[in-house]
Amino acid sequence: MWYAIISEDVPGSLAKRTQARAAHLARLEQLKNAGRLLLAGPHPTIDAEDPGPGGFTGSLVVAEFQSLAAAQTWADEDPYGAAGVYAHVTVKPFRKVLP
């Protein structure tokens, strides 16, 4: 089943994100290579591709896992969490309808 992992950043998270980004992306690449990643990306603080020094307010990952518990475990092990980027992470089942 698909699961949405919705993460909200702590204020001023850009430096922490930059430091942990390579490890975070490596885990996403593993999901992608296994055919289990639907989408992933950050939420810019402003309405622009490049938010500049404002950074991001959070992230969204939609990926396939065997269970909600497995999705939660994966989210709990995110390098951004360990680096203090995230203030809060929500994991929910997701049902893809379109496209």
PDB file of C-alpha atoms in Angstrom:
ATOM      1  CA  MET A   1       0.000   0.000   0.000  1.00  0.00           C
ATOM      2  CA  TRP A   2       1.044   3.596  -0.513  1.00  0.00           C
ATOM      3  CA  TYR A   3       1.787   5.829   2.478  1.00  0.00           C
ATOM      4  CA  ALA A   4       2.175   9.594   2.711  1.00  0.00           C
ATOM      5  CA  ILE A   5       4.961  10.815   4.963  1.00  0.00           C
ATOM      6  CA  ILE A   6       4.273  14.461   5.738  1.00  0.00           C
ATOM      7  CA  SER A   7       7.077  16.227   7.567  1.00  0.00           C
ATOM      8  CA  GLU A   8       7.131  19.735   9.014  1.00  0.00           C
ATOM      9  CA  ASP A   9      10.449  21.494   9.531  1.00  0.00           C
ATOM     10  CA  VAL A  10      11.645  23.363  12.563  1.00  0.00           C
ATOM     11  CA  PRO A  11      12.102  27.086  11.856  1.00  0.00           C
ATOM     12  CA  GLY A  12      15.403  27.887  10.163  1.00  0.00           C
ATOM     13  CA  SER A  13      16.078  24.298   9.096  1.00  0.00           C
ATOM     14  CA  LEU A  14      18.026  25.047   5.901  1.00  0.00           C
ATOM     15  CA  ALA A  15      21.537  24.519   7.341  1.00  0.00           C
ATOM     16  CA  LYS A  16      20.496  21.242   8.956  1.00  0.00           C
ATOM     17  CA  ARG A  17      18.833  20.124   5.700  1.00  0.00           C
ATOM     18  CA  THR A  18      21.950  20.915   3.709  1.00  0.00           C
ATOM     19  CA  GLN A  19      24.124  18.887   6.056  1.00  0.00           C
ATOM     20  CA  ALA A  20      21.898  15.775   5.983  1.00  0.00           C
ATOM     21  CA  ARG A  21      20.679  16.033   2.373  1.00  0.00           C
ATOM     22  CA  ALA A  22      22.979  13.430   0.784  1.00  0.00           C
ATOM     23  CA  ALA A  23      21.963  10.725   3.267  1.00  0.00           C
ATOM     24  CA  HIS A  24      18.282  11.674   2.959  1.00  0.00           C
ATOM     25  CA  LEU A  25      18.402  11.472  -0.853  1.00  0.00           C
ATOM     26  CA  ALA A  26      20.265   8.151  -0.767  1.00  0.00           C
ATOM     27  CA  ARG A  27      17.360   6.553   1.109  1.00  0.00           C
ATOM     28  CA  LEU A  28      14.880   7.981  -1.373  1.00  0.00           C
ATOM     29  CA  GLU A  29      16.985   6.608  -4.251  1.00  0.00           C
ATOM     30  CA  GLN A  30      16.741   3.147  -2.674  1.00  0.00           C
ATOM     31  CA  LEU A  31      12.938   3.386  -2.698  1.00  0.00           C
ATOM     32  CA  LYS A  32      12.994   4.687  -6.269  1.00  0.00           C
ATOM     33  CA  ASN A  33      15.289   1.908  -7.476  1.00  0.00           C
ATOM     34  CA  ALA A  34      12.978  -0.666  -5.864  1.00  0.00           C
ATOM     35  CA  GLY A  35       9.989   0.850  -7.720  1.00  0.00           C
ATOM     36  CA  ARG A  36       8.380   1.924  -4.442  1.00  0.00           C
ATOM     37  CA  LEU A  37       8.598   5.734  -4.675  1.00  0.00           C
ATOM     38  CA  LEU A  38       5.630   7.617  -6.134  1.00  0.00           C
ATOM     39  CA  LEU A  39       6.919  11.120  -5.369  1.00  0.00           C
ATOM     40  CA  ALA A  40       9.085  13.067  -2.973  1.00  0.00           C
ATOM     41  CA  GLY A  41      10.008  16.679  -2.453  1.00  0.00           C
ATOM     42  CA  PRO A  42      10.176  19.652  -0.123  1.00  0.00           C
ATOM     43  CA  HIS A  43       7.736  22.496   0.505  1.00  0.00           C
ATOM     44  CA  PRO A  44       9.485  25.839  -0.222  1.00  0.00           C
ATOM     45  CA  THR A  45       8.836  28.657   2.228  1.00  0.00           C
ATOM     46  CA  ILE A  46       7.888  30.927  -0.673  1.00  0.00           C
ATOM     47  CA  ASP A  47       6.090  30.419  -3.977  1.00  0.00           C
ATOM     48  CA  ALA A  48       9.259  29.698  -5.973  1.00  0.00           C
ATOM     49  CA  GLU A  49      11.380  26.748  -7.126  1.00  0.00           C
ATOM     50  CA  ASP A  50      14.328  28.159  -5.201  1.00  0.00           C
ATOM     51  CA  PRO A  51      13.241  29.497  -1.820  1.00  0.00           C
ATOM     52  CA  GLY A  52      16.622  31.100  -1.214  1.00  0.00           C
ATOM     53  CA  PRO A  53      17.706  31.557   2.382  1.00  0.00           C
ATOM     54  CA  GLY A  54      14.130  30.973   3.596  1.00  0.00           C
ATOM     55  CA  GLY A  55      14.553  27.272   2.910  1.00  0.00           C
ATOM     56  CA  PHE A  56      11.685  24.877   3.321  1.00  0.00           C
ATOM     57  CA  THR A  57       8.761  24.287   5.651  1.00  0.00           C
ATOM     58  CA  GLY A  58       8.653  20.518   5.297  1.00  0.00           C
ATOM     59  CA  SER A  59       8.594  17.570   2.924  1.00  0.00           C
ATOM     60  CA  LEU A  60       6.237  15.061   1.350  1.00  0.00           C
ATOM     61  CA  VAL A  61       7.145  11.487   0.461  1.00  0.00           C
ATOM     62  CA  VAL A  62       4.622   9.029  -0.990  1.00  0.00           C
ATOM     63  CA  ALA A  63       6.009   5.526  -1.113  1.00  0.00           C
ATOM     64  CA  GLU A  64       4.944   1.906  -0.964  1.00  0.00           C
ATOM     65  CA  PHE A  65       5.461  -0.107   2.217  1.00  0.00           C
ATOM     66  CA  GLN A  66       4.154  -3.440   3.510  1.00  0.00           C
ATOM     67  CA  SER A  67       2.346  -1.784   6.412  1.00  0.00           C
ATOM     68  CA  LEU A  68       1.772   1.451   8.285  1.00  0.00           C
ATOM     69  CA  ALA A  69       4.254   0.245  10.899  1.00  0.00           C
ATOM     70  CA  ALA A  70       6.916  -0.300   8.203  1.00  0.00           C
ATOM     71  CA  ALA A  71       6.270   3.170   6.768  1.00  0.00           C
ATOM     72  CA  GLN A  72       6.503   4.704  10.252  1.00  0.00           C
ATOM     73  CA  THR A  73       9.772   2.894  10.950  1.00  0.00           C
ATOM     74  CA  TRP A  74      11.217   4.128   7.654  1.00  0.00           C
ATOM     75  CA  ALA A  75      10.133   7.686   8.459  1.00  0.00           C
ATOM     76  CA  ASP A  76      11.559   7.474  11.987  1.00  0.00           C
ATOM     77  CA  GLU A  77      14.967   6.567  10.523  1.00  0.00           C
ATOM     78  CA  ASP A  78      15.135   9.532   8.113  1.00  0.00           C
ATOM     79  CA  PRO A  79      18.471  11.377   8.378  1.00  0.00           C
ATOM     80  CA  TYR A  80      16.585  14.676   8.429  1.00  0.00           C
ATOM     81  CA  GLY A  81      14.891  13.571  11.635  1.00  0.00           C
ATOM     82  CA  ALA A  82      18.210  12.616  13.209  1.00  0.00           C
ATOM     83  CA  ALA A  83      19.675  15.977  12.136  1.00  0.00           C
ATOM     84  CA  GLY A  84      16.869  17.914  13.832  1.00  0.00           C
ATOM     85  CA  VAL A  85      15.284  19.157  10.586  1.00  0.00           C
ATOM     86  CA  TYR A  86      11.785  17.930  11.387  1.00  0.00           C
ATOM     87  CA  ALA A  87       9.567  19.236  14.159  1.00  0.00           C
ATOM     88  CA  HIS A  88       6.797  16.758  13.376  1.00  0.00           C
ATOM     89  CA  VAL A  89       6.251  13.807  11.039  1.00  0.00           C
ATOM     90  CA  THR A  90       2.870  12.272  10.156  1.00  0.00           C
ATOM     91  CA  VAL A  91       2.541   8.947   8.348  1.00  0.00           C
ATOM     92  CA  LYS A  92      -0.809   8.098   6.768  1.00  0.00           C
ATOM     93  CA  PRO A  93      -2.128   5.481   4.364  1.00  0.00           C
ATOM     94  CA  PHE A  94      -2.544   6.949   0.876  1.00  0.00           C
ATOM     95  CA  ARG A  95      -4.807   5.728  -1.899  1.00  0.00           C
ATOM     96  CA  LYS A  96      -3.675   6.815  -5.349  1.00  0.00           C
ATOM     97  CA  VAL A  97      -6.666   7.572  -7.573  1.00  0.00           C
ATOM     98  CA  LEU A  98      -5.333   9.768 -10.399  1.00  0.00           C
ATOM     99  CA  PRO A  99      -3.551   9.768 -12.735  1.00  0.00           C
TER     100      PRO A  99
END
